[in-house]
Amino acid sequence: MPPGLQNRGFGRKLGIENNKHDLPHAKRSTTMNNVTENTKVIYVGIDVHKDTNSFCAYDSREDKLFAEHKSSSKFENTLHYLKNLQKSVGQDAVFLIGYEAGPTGYGLCRKLQKEDFACVIIAPSTIAKAPGQKVKTDRMDARLLAKTLAFKTYSPVCLPSEKLEAIKEYTRVRTAKITMLKKAKQNLLSFLLRMGLPYPQSGHYWTQAHMAWLRTMNFADKWLQESFEEYHAEVITLMDKVQRIEAKILELCKDDEVREKIDALVCISGISYVSAISIVAEIGDFSRFSKAKSFVSFTGLCPGEDSSGNRVRHTAITKAGNSRVRSLLVECAGSLRMHSVVTAKSVRVKRAAEKCVRRHRFLRGQVHAQAQKKNALSFPKRAPLQSSNDGGGKGACMFCLGNDEFC
């Protein structure tokens, strides 16, 4: 049974109708197996911070907030609070614990699940807040989280496996180094421009010819030469680090947990192994999306809408959801305009199409990518928007390949 479906029976017994309000990736408590309509359910909201945690329990039957407490963020204190609360309300009560997704990560959720407590991480964008509210405290936030759990007005964050989280963190190291490399290159080019030494030849920067030209730079002043060498050395060092990280990422592609999905995604034109493993690590479980439209909406590549009455107006892409996946898809779509799509990858495309049960979906995505590339070349001024639209098409095709259930 997929991880996202293992607790749906418990969710239905609590009156949770929509799948998005289920308890995905939450470990069942031994008391949850006998949950009935008469079972007492206590919702516990935790406002998590680096140093402190604020707790609040809510009983939906009596509409009562109680057991409000604040302590240090050590897990021993959190477990002590829950054990005491369990003794006060009775051992037959079922607990559902939730906290807002943030910089503290998934550690608290995993620890609570190991202690046999059902815990979910709430997406911040799905927490309803009163407009115009000027007072915000940890106590009020814990109350809001507890009621959000009880009213089932939230969407849970997908909890990845520990190995998948480790792969995601390592791929983000590459993104951080590339950002640093981009800034280092800008610093070097700006320095040369201030010295009146722009690149004399026509062509792109950071090619072999451009790197050879940089090595010929020599300044008469000692401190100008020192400045250039520092800028240049930083660029070279970061380029070597990025190459070393990418080589290790290619080794990660052979991991059994992600290899099958990566082999399917690299069949899409414009997606390399490095991009594929980054996307798989960020998405995690493709089956948590009911259809391709939901997946594209998660990436933020679908158009927004601002309509009222008889007026209907569509806006630019929403840019909602995971920004890193969106950037990767747009970059992959933009690479089609810079390189030829007729490569050795066509062999992998053919093999993937033969393995796909619904072959026409995959081929339709490929034809869409080819048409978008031709349109972008014909209208270069529309290239940025076209790349976003092409990224949305790639997202739909990617969903079909990543989710075996819908292929």
GROMACS .gro file of C-alpha atoms in nm:
model
  407
    1MET     CA    1   0.000   0.000   0.000
    2PRO     CA    2   0.141   0.344  -0.088
    3PRO     CA    3   0.253   0.552   0.214
    4GLY     CA    4   0.004   0.825   0.137
    5LEU     CA    5  -0.291   0.583   0.161
    6GLN     CA    6  -0.206   0.383   0.470
    7ASN     CA    7  -0.416   0.594   0.708
    8ARG     CA    8  -0.715   0.684   0.495
    9GLY     CA    9  -0.938   0.442   0.682
   10PHE     CA   10  -0.869   0.629   1.005
   11GLY     CA   11  -0.938   0.959   0.827
   12ARG     CA   12  -1.280   0.844   0.711
   13LYS     CA   13  -1.374   0.730   1.061
   14LEU     CA   14  -1.301   1.080   1.186
   15GLY     CA   15  -1.527   1.230   0.921
   16ILE     CA   16  -1.251   1.343   0.687
   17GLU     CA   17  -1.408   1.338   0.344
   18ASN     CA   18  -1.138   1.487   0.121
   19ASN     CA   19  -0.816   1.296   0.058
   20LYS     CA   20  -0.607   1.607   0.115
   21HIS     CA   21  -0.718   1.603   0.478
   22ASP     CA   22  -0.601   1.248   0.538
   23LEU     CA   23  -0.306   1.166   0.756
   24PRO     CA   24  -0.034   1.085   0.501
   25HIS     CA   25   0.291   0.935   0.624
   26ALA     CA   26   0.164   0.941   0.986
   27LYS     CA   27   0.237   0.630   1.183
   28ARG     CA   28  -0.072   0.463   1.327
   29SER     CA   29  -0.103   0.456   1.702
   30THR     CA   30  -0.205   0.127   1.856
   31THR     CA   31  -0.520   0.300   1.984
   32MET     CA   32  -0.615   0.416   1.632
   33ASN     CA   33  -0.704   0.068   1.515
   34ASN     CA   34  -1.027   0.076   1.717
   35VAL     CA   35  -1.134   0.434   1.643
   36THR     CA   36  -1.513   0.471   1.623
   37GLU     CA   37  -1.756   0.761   1.619
   38ASN     CA   38  -1.761   0.754   1.998
   39THR     CA   39  -1.385   0.773   2.031
   40LYS     CA   40  -1.255   1.089   2.192
   41VAL     CA   41  -1.011   1.271   1.966
   42ILE     CA   42  -0.778   1.541   2.102
   43TYR     CA   43  -0.616   1.779   1.857
   44VAL     CA   44  -0.281   1.922   1.969
   45GLY     CA   45  -0.130   2.222   1.794
   46ILE     CA   46   0.239   2.299   1.843
   47ASP     CA   47   0.391   2.633   1.752
   48VAL     CA   48   0.749   2.521   1.686
   49HIS     CA   49   1.052   2.747   1.715
   50LYS     CA   50   1.424   2.695   1.743
   51ASP     CA   51   1.433   2.749   2.119
   52THR     CA   52   1.074   2.708   2.240
   53ASN     CA   53   0.754   2.516   2.165
   54SER     CA   54   0.403   2.632   2.251
   55PHE     CA   55   0.129   2.370   2.297
   56CYS     CA   56  -0.248   2.382   2.293
   57ALA     CA   57  -0.501   2.098   2.304
   58TYR     CA   58  -0.852   2.118   2.163
   59ASP     CA   59  -1.156   1.898   2.225
   60SER     CA   60  -1.394   1.940   1.933
   61ARG     CA   61  -1.688   1.778   2.115
   62GLU     CA   62  -1.683   2.021   2.404
   63ASP     CA   63  -1.538   2.305   2.194
   64LYS     CA   64  -1.275   2.359   2.461
   65LEU     CA   65  -0.915   2.476   2.445
   66PHE     CA   66  -0.706   2.347   2.734
   67ALA     CA   67  -0.360   2.230   2.844
   68GLU     CA   68  -0.183   2.537   2.707
   69HIS     CA   69   0.186   2.520   2.782
   70LYS     CA   70   0.521   2.661   2.668
   71SER     CA   71   0.858   2.493   2.713
   72SER     CA   72   1.199   2.457   2.554
   73SER     CA   73   1.221   2.287   2.216
   74LYS     CA   74   1.387   1.971   2.353
   75PHE     CA   75   1.197   1.663   2.245
   76GLU     CA   76   1.199   1.525   2.599
   77ASN     CA   77   0.983   1.818   2.709
   78THR     CA   78   0.742   1.766   2.419
   79LEU     CA   79   0.708   1.396   2.496
   80HIS     CA   80   0.660   1.470   2.868
   81TYR     CA   81   0.378   1.714   2.785
   82LEU     CA   82   0.200   1.461   2.564
   83LYS     CA   83   0.233   1.180   2.818
   84ASN     CA   84   0.086   1.398   3.092
   85LEU     CA   85  -0.194   1.510   2.862
   86GLN     CA   86  -0.267   1.150   2.776
   87LYS     CA   87  -0.299   1.064   3.146
   88SER     CA   88  -0.532   1.357   3.214
   89VAL     CA   89  -0.778   1.290   2.928
   90GLY     CA   90  -0.764   0.910   2.948
   91GLN     CA   91  -0.576   0.635   2.773
   92ASP     CA   92  -0.868   0.567   2.537
   93ALA     CA   93  -0.836   0.910   2.373
   94VAL     CA   94  -0.673   0.943   2.029
   95PHE     CA   95  -0.429   1.226   1.960
   96LEU     CA   96  -0.370   1.408   1.634
   97ILE     CA   97  -0.073   1.642   1.654
   98GLY     CA   98   0.022   1.906   1.401
   99TYR     CA   99   0.262   2.192   1.354
  100GLU     CA  100   0.335   2.440   1.079
  101ALA     CA  101   0.601   2.360   0.820
  102GLY     CA  102   0.907   2.574   0.868
  103PRO     CA  103   1.285   2.582   0.904
  104THR     CA  104   1.285   2.320   1.182
  105GLY     CA  105   1.227   2.045   0.925
  106TYR     CA  106   1.072   1.702   0.972
  107GLY     CA  107   1.262   1.586   1.281
  108LEU     CA  108   0.987   1.648   1.535
  109CYS     CA  109   0.726   1.469   1.323
  110ARG     CA  110   0.945   1.162   1.278
  111LYS     CA  111   1.024   1.143   1.649
  112LEU     CA  112   0.657   1.168   1.744
  113GLN     CA  113   0.563   0.895   1.497
  114LYS     CA  114   0.829   0.668   1.646
  115GLU     CA  115   0.663   0.726   1.985
  116ASP     CA  116   0.332   0.606   1.836
  117PHE     CA  117   0.169   0.949   1.801
  118ALA     CA  118  -0.011   1.053   1.482
  119CYS     CA  119   0.152   1.373   1.359
  120VAL     CA  120   0.113   1.584   1.046
  121ILE     CA  121   0.298   1.888   0.916
  122ILE     CA  122   0.057   2.161   0.804
  123ALA     CA  123   0.122   2.364   0.490
  124PRO     CA  124   0.136   2.733   0.596
  125SER     CA  125  -0.063   2.848   0.292
  126THR     CA  126  -0.366   2.643   0.404
  127ILE     CA  127  -0.394   2.791   0.754
  128ALA     CA  128  -0.689   3.031   0.762
  129LYS     CA  129  -0.613   3.358   0.941
  130ALA     CA  130  -0.852   3.640   1.026
  131PRO     CA  131  -0.798   3.950   0.811
  132GLY     CA  132  -0.683   4.262   0.988
  133GLN     CA  133  -0.550   4.077   1.291
  134LYS     CA  134  -0.278   4.288   1.453
  135VAL     CA  135  -0.190   4.067   1.751
  136LYS     CA  136   0.023   3.758   1.701
  137THR     CA  137   0.165   3.543   1.980
  138ASP     CA  138   0.290   3.187   2.012
  139ARG     CA  139  -0.010   3.104   2.229
  140MET     CA  140  -0.255   3.225   1.964
  141ASP     CA  141  -0.068   3.039   1.692
  142ALA     CA  142  -0.088   2.713   1.888
  143ARG     CA  143  -0.462   2.763   1.935
  144LEU     CA  144  -0.507   2.828   1.563
  145LEU     CA  145  -0.314   2.513   1.471
  146ALA     CA  146  -0.523   2.299   1.707
  147LYS     CA  147  -0.849   2.430   1.560
  148THR     CA  148  -0.716   2.391   1.207
  149LEU     CA  149  -0.656   2.023   1.277
  150ALA     CA  150  -1.004   1.981   1.424
  151PHE     CA  151  -1.187   2.163   1.142
  152LYS     CA  152  -0.981   1.977   0.878
  153THR     CA  153  -0.911   2.294   0.679
  154TYR     CA  154  -0.545   2.218   0.612
  155SER     CA  155  -0.330   2.036   0.360
  156PRO     CA  156  -0.055   1.812   0.499
  157VAL     CA  157   0.303   1.837   0.381
  158CYS     CA  158   0.442   1.521   0.225
  159LEU     CA  159   0.688   1.359   0.465
  160PRO     CA  160   0.979   1.214   0.265
  161SER     CA  161   1.192   0.923   0.371
  162GLU     CA  162   1.517   1.003   0.547
  163LYS     CA  163   1.722   0.888   0.248
  164LEU     CA  164   1.520   1.099   0.006
  165GLU     CA  165   1.556   1.400   0.234
  166ALA     CA  166   1.933   1.349   0.241
  167ILE     CA  167   1.942   1.338  -0.140
  168LYS     CA  168   1.735   1.656  -0.157
  169GLU     CA  169   1.968   1.839   0.079
  170TYR     CA  170   2.270   1.738  -0.128
  171THR     CA  171   2.111   1.856  -0.452
  172ARG     CA  172   2.041   2.187  -0.280
  173VAL     CA  173   2.411   2.214  -0.203
  174ARG     CA  174   2.470   2.225  -0.577
  175THR     CA  175   2.208   2.499  -0.614
  176ALA     CA  176   2.375   2.704  -0.341
  177LYS     CA  177   2.719   2.665  -0.502
  178ILE     CA  178   2.582   2.764  -0.843
  179THR     CA  179   2.435   3.080  -0.689
  180MET     CA  180   2.771   3.160  -0.534
  181LEU     CA  181   2.945   3.088  -0.864
  182LYS     CA  182   2.712   3.322  -1.051
  183LYS     CA  183   2.790   3.602  -0.806
  184ALA     CA  184   3.165   3.533  -0.825
  185LYS     CA  185   3.155   3.554  -1.206
  186GLN     CA  186   2.968   3.882  -1.189
  187ASN     CA  187   3.227   4.022  -0.946
  188LEU     CA  188   3.514   3.928  -1.177
  189LEU     CA  189   3.352   4.071  -1.491
  190SER     CA  190   3.257   4.390  -1.306
  191PHE     CA  191   3.616   4.432  -1.186
  192LEU     CA  192   3.753   4.395  -1.539
  193LEU     CA  193   3.495   4.639  -1.672
  194ARG     CA  194   3.596   4.900  -1.411
  195MET     CA  195   3.957   4.854  -1.523
  196GLY     CA  196   3.856   4.915  -1.885
  197LEU     CA  197   3.922   4.556  -1.992
  198PRO     CA  198   3.601   4.409  -2.137
  199TYR     CA  199   3.618   4.086  -2.334
  200PRO     CA  200   3.744   4.196  -2.679
  201GLN     CA  201   3.610   3.903  -2.880
  202SER     CA  202   3.252   3.835  -2.982
  203GLY     CA  203   3.087   3.537  -2.824
  204HIS     CA  204   2.973   3.404  -2.491
  205TYR     CA  205   3.156   3.437  -2.161
  206TRP     CA  206   3.312   3.143  -1.976
  207THR     CA  207   3.395   2.947  -2.287
  208GLN     CA  208   3.740   2.794  -2.334
  209ALA     CA  209   3.847   3.100  -2.534
  210HIS     CA  210   3.723   3.335  -2.262
  211MET     CA  211   3.894   3.137  -1.985
  212ALA     CA  212   4.220   3.140  -2.183
  213TRP     CA  213   4.189   3.518  -2.220
  214LEU     CA  214   4.143   3.557  -1.844
  215ARG     CA  215   4.467   3.369  -1.780
  216THR     CA  216   4.657   3.629  -1.983
  217MET     CA  217   4.550   3.916  -1.755
  218ASN     CA  218   4.841   4.100  -1.595
  219PHE     CA  219   4.830   4.430  -1.406
  220ALA     CA  220   5.125   4.658  -1.337
  221ASP     CA  221   4.997   4.758  -0.995
  222LYS     CA  222   5.055   4.495  -0.726
  223TRP     CA  223   4.719   4.537  -0.552
  224LEU     CA  224   4.521   4.530  -0.876
  225GLN     CA  225   4.691   4.204  -0.963
  226GLU     CA  226   4.611   4.067  -0.618
  227SER     CA  227   4.246   4.170  -0.660
  228PHE     CA  228   4.220   3.998  -0.997
  229GLU     CA  229   4.379   3.679  -0.870
  230GLU     CA  230   4.138   3.664  -0.575
  231TYR     CA  231   3.833   3.710  -0.800
  232HIS     CA  232   3.966   3.460  -1.055
  233ALA     CA  233   4.065   3.201  -0.796
  234GLU     CA  234   3.719   3.214  -0.639
  235VAL     CA  235   3.557   3.146  -0.976
  236ILE     CA  236   3.788   2.853  -1.050
  237THR     CA  237   3.738   2.705  -0.703
  238LEU     CA  238   3.359   2.722  -0.723
  239MET     CA  239   3.358   2.574  -1.074
  240ASP     CA  240   3.560   2.279  -0.949
  241LYS     CA  241   3.325   2.234  -0.653
  242VAL     CA  242   3.019   2.233  -0.879
  243GLN     CA  243   3.175   1.973  -1.106
  244ARG     CA  244   3.267   1.754  -0.810
  245ILE     CA  245   2.917   1.780  -0.664
  246GLU     CA  246   2.757   1.698  -1.000
  247ALA     CA  247   2.975   1.388  -1.031
  248LYS     CA  248   2.856   1.268  -0.690
  249ILE     CA  249   2.496   1.347  -0.783
  250LEU     CA  250   2.529   1.119  -1.086
  251GLU     CA  251   2.631   0.843  -0.845
  252LEU     CA  252   2.318   0.909  -0.640
  253CYS     CA  253   2.107   0.848  -0.950
  254LYS     CA  254   2.190   0.479  -0.917
  255ASP     CA  255   2.015   0.454  -0.580
  256ASP     CA  256   1.730   0.200  -0.590
  257GLU     CA  257   1.484   0.441  -0.429
  258VAL     CA  258   1.503   0.698  -0.712
  259ARG     CA  259   1.660   0.517  -1.008
  260GLU     CA  260   1.336   0.405  -1.175
  261LYS     CA  261   1.176   0.751  -1.167
  262ILE     CA  262   1.496   0.920  -1.285
  263ASP     CA  263   1.528   0.683  -1.581
  264ALA     CA  264   1.175   0.779  -1.683
  265LEU     CA  265   1.220   1.156  -1.641
  266VAL     CA  266   1.544   1.180  -1.839
  267CYS     CA  267   1.351   1.059  -2.143
  268ILE     CA  268   1.183   1.399  -2.161
  269SER     CA  269   1.368   1.640  -2.389
  270GLY     CA  270   1.566   1.897  -2.196
  271ILE     CA  271   1.588   1.706  -1.865
  272SER     CA  272   1.927   1.572  -1.760
  273TYR     CA  273   2.014   1.333  -1.480
  274VAL     CA  274   2.108   1.618  -1.245
  275SER     CA  275   1.775   1.793  -1.304
  276ALA     CA  276   1.581   1.466  -1.280
  277ILE     CA  277   1.719   1.366  -0.940
  278SER     CA  278   1.661   1.718  -0.809
  279ILE     CA  279   1.297   1.708  -0.920
  280VAL     CA  280   1.240   1.358  -0.779
  281ALA     CA  281   1.397   1.458  -0.447
  282GLU     CA  282   1.179   1.770  -0.421
  283ILE     CA  283   0.853   1.599  -0.521
  284GLY     CA  284   0.905   1.276  -0.330
  285ASP     CA  285   0.581   1.081  -0.375
  286PHE     CA  286   0.415   1.151  -0.711
  287SER     CA  287   0.107   0.952  -0.609
  288ARG     CA  288   0.000   1.225  -0.365
  289PHE     CA  289  -0.132   1.419  -0.666
  290SER     CA  290  -0.464   1.293  -0.796
  291LYS     CA  291  -0.402   1.408  -1.154
  292ALA     CA  292  -0.150   1.591  -1.373
  293LYS     CA  293  -0.342   1.918  -1.337
  294SER     CA  294  -0.286   1.915  -0.962
  295PHE     CA  295   0.084   1.852  -1.013
  296VAL     CA  296   0.121   2.146  -1.252
  297SER     CA  297  -0.069   2.366  -1.007
  298PHE     CA  298   0.176   2.260  -0.735
  299THR     CA  299   0.467   2.375  -0.948
  300GLY     CA  300   0.302   2.715  -1.000
  301LEU     CA  301   0.327   2.696  -1.380
  302CYS     CA  302  -0.048   2.724  -1.441
  303PRO     CA  303  -0.199   3.065  -1.524
  304GLY     CA  304  -0.373   3.261  -1.252
  305GLU     CA  305  -0.719   3.414  -1.279
  306ASP     CA  306  -0.867   3.742  -1.160
  307SER     CA  307  -1.238   3.730  -1.243
  308SER     CA  308  -1.538   3.908  -1.101
  309GLY     CA  309  -1.892   3.908  -1.234
  310ASN     CA  310  -1.889   3.906  -1.612
  311ARG     CA  311  -1.523   4.003  -1.625
  312VAL     CA  312  -1.284   3.713  -1.679
  313ARG     CA  313  -0.913   3.784  -1.684
  314HIS     CA  314  -0.624   3.539  -1.681
  315THR     CA  315  -0.296   3.651  -1.532
  316ALA     CA  316   0.060   3.524  -1.545
  317ILE     CA  317   0.163   3.196  -1.384
  318THR     CA  318   0.073   3.168  -1.017
  319LYS     CA  319   0.428   3.086  -0.895
  320ALA     CA  320   0.272   2.886  -0.611
  321GLY     CA  321   0.406   2.568  -0.458
  322ASN     CA  322   0.766   2.452  -0.484
  323SER     CA  323   0.978   2.730  -0.635
  324ARG     CA  324   1.278   2.504  -0.693
  325VAL     CA  325   1.082   2.255  -0.904
  326ARG     CA  326   0.935   2.544  -1.101
  327SER     CA  327   1.280   2.690  -1.171
  328LEU     CA  328   1.412   2.351  -1.279
  329LEU     CA  329   1.124   2.295  -1.521
  330VAL     CA  330   1.160   2.641  -1.674
  331GLU     CA  331   1.535   2.593  -1.713
  332CYS     CA  332   1.483   2.254  -1.877
  333ALA     CA  333   1.227   2.404  -2.114
  334GLY     CA  334   1.460   2.695  -2.194
  335SER     CA  335   1.744   2.457  -2.275
  336LEU     CA  336   1.545   2.330  -2.575
  337ARG     CA  337   1.585   2.669  -2.741
  338MET     CA  338   1.963   2.655  -2.699
  339HIS     CA  339   2.034   2.298  -2.804
  340SER     CA  340   1.914   2.053  -3.063
  341VAL     CA  341   1.654   1.805  -2.944
  342VAL     CA  342   1.768   1.539  -3.194
  343THR     CA  343   2.024   1.357  -2.977
  344ALA     CA  344   2.098   1.012  -2.841
  345LYS     CA  345   1.821   1.075  -2.590
  346SER     CA  346   1.569   0.980  -2.861
  347VAL     CA  347   1.665   0.615  -2.800
  348ARG     CA  348   1.564   0.644  -2.434
  349VAL     CA  349   1.244   0.823  -2.539
  350LYS     CA  350   1.151   0.536  -2.767
  351ARG     CA  351   1.217   0.275  -2.498
  352ALA     CA  352   1.016   0.468  -2.238
  353ALA     CA  353   0.727   0.505  -2.483
  354GLU     CA  354   0.724   0.129  -2.539
  355LYS     CA  355   0.711   0.064  -2.165
  356CYS     CA  356   0.440   0.323  -2.098
  357VAL     CA  357   0.090   0.173  -2.079
  358ARG     CA  358  -0.074   0.491  -2.203
  359ARG     CA  359   0.179   0.565  -2.470
  360HIS     CA  360  -0.017   0.845  -2.635
  361ARG     CA  361   0.015   1.065  -2.325
  362PHE     CA  362   0.392   1.053  -2.335
  363LEU     CA  363   0.414   1.108  -2.712
  364ARG     CA  364   0.169   1.397  -2.687
  365GLY     CA  365   0.400   1.562  -2.430
  366GLN     CA  366   0.697   1.517  -2.665
  367VAL     CA  367   0.508   1.668  -2.959
  368HIS     CA  368   0.402   1.957  -2.737
  369ALA     CA  369   0.764   2.022  -2.642
  370GLN     CA  370   0.871   2.022  -3.008
  371ALA     CA  371   0.593   2.264  -3.103
  372GLN     CA  372   0.673   2.498  -2.815
  373LYS     CA  373   1.040   2.507  -2.914
  374LYS     CA  374   0.953   2.597  -3.272
  375ASN     CA  375   0.713   2.867  -3.153
  376ALA     CA  376   0.977   3.011  -2.918
  377LEU     CA  377   1.231   3.029  -3.200
  378SER     CA  378   0.978   3.204  -3.423
  379PHE     CA  379   0.885   3.459  -3.157
  380PRO     CA  380   1.202   3.528  -2.951
  381LYS     CA  381   1.040   3.818  -2.764
  382ARG     CA  382   0.793   3.573  -2.612
  383ALA     CA  383   1.066   3.331  -2.505
  384PRO     CA  384   1.041   3.381  -2.125
  385LEU     CA  385   0.665   3.329  -2.124
  386GLN     CA  386   0.698   3.042  -2.368
  387SER     CA  387   0.950   2.870  -2.143
  388SER     CA  388   0.702   2.888  -1.857
  389ASN     CA  389   0.426   2.740  -2.071
  390ASP     CA  390   0.660   2.469  -2.196
  391GLY     CA  391   0.758   2.397  -1.837
  392GLY     CA  392   0.393   2.338  -1.755
  393GLY     CA  393   0.367   2.092  -2.042
  394LYS     CA  394   0.677   1.915  -1.920
  395GLY     CA  395   0.528   1.902  -1.572
  396ALA     CA  396   0.219   1.720  -1.697
  397CYS     CA  397   0.427   1.474  -1.897
  398MET     CA  398   0.662   1.429  -1.601
  399PHE     CA  399   0.371   1.346  -1.372
  400CYS     CA  400   0.258   1.064  -1.601
  401LEU     CA  401   0.608   0.917  -1.604
  402GLY     CA  402   0.676   0.960  -1.232
  403ASN     CA  403   0.345   0.815  -1.119
  404ASP     CA  404   0.316   0.451  -1.217
  405GLU     CA  405  -0.051   0.446  -1.127
  406PHE     CA  406  -0.139   0.698  -1.397
  407CYS     CA  407   0.105   0.596  -1.670
   0.00000   0.00000   0.00000
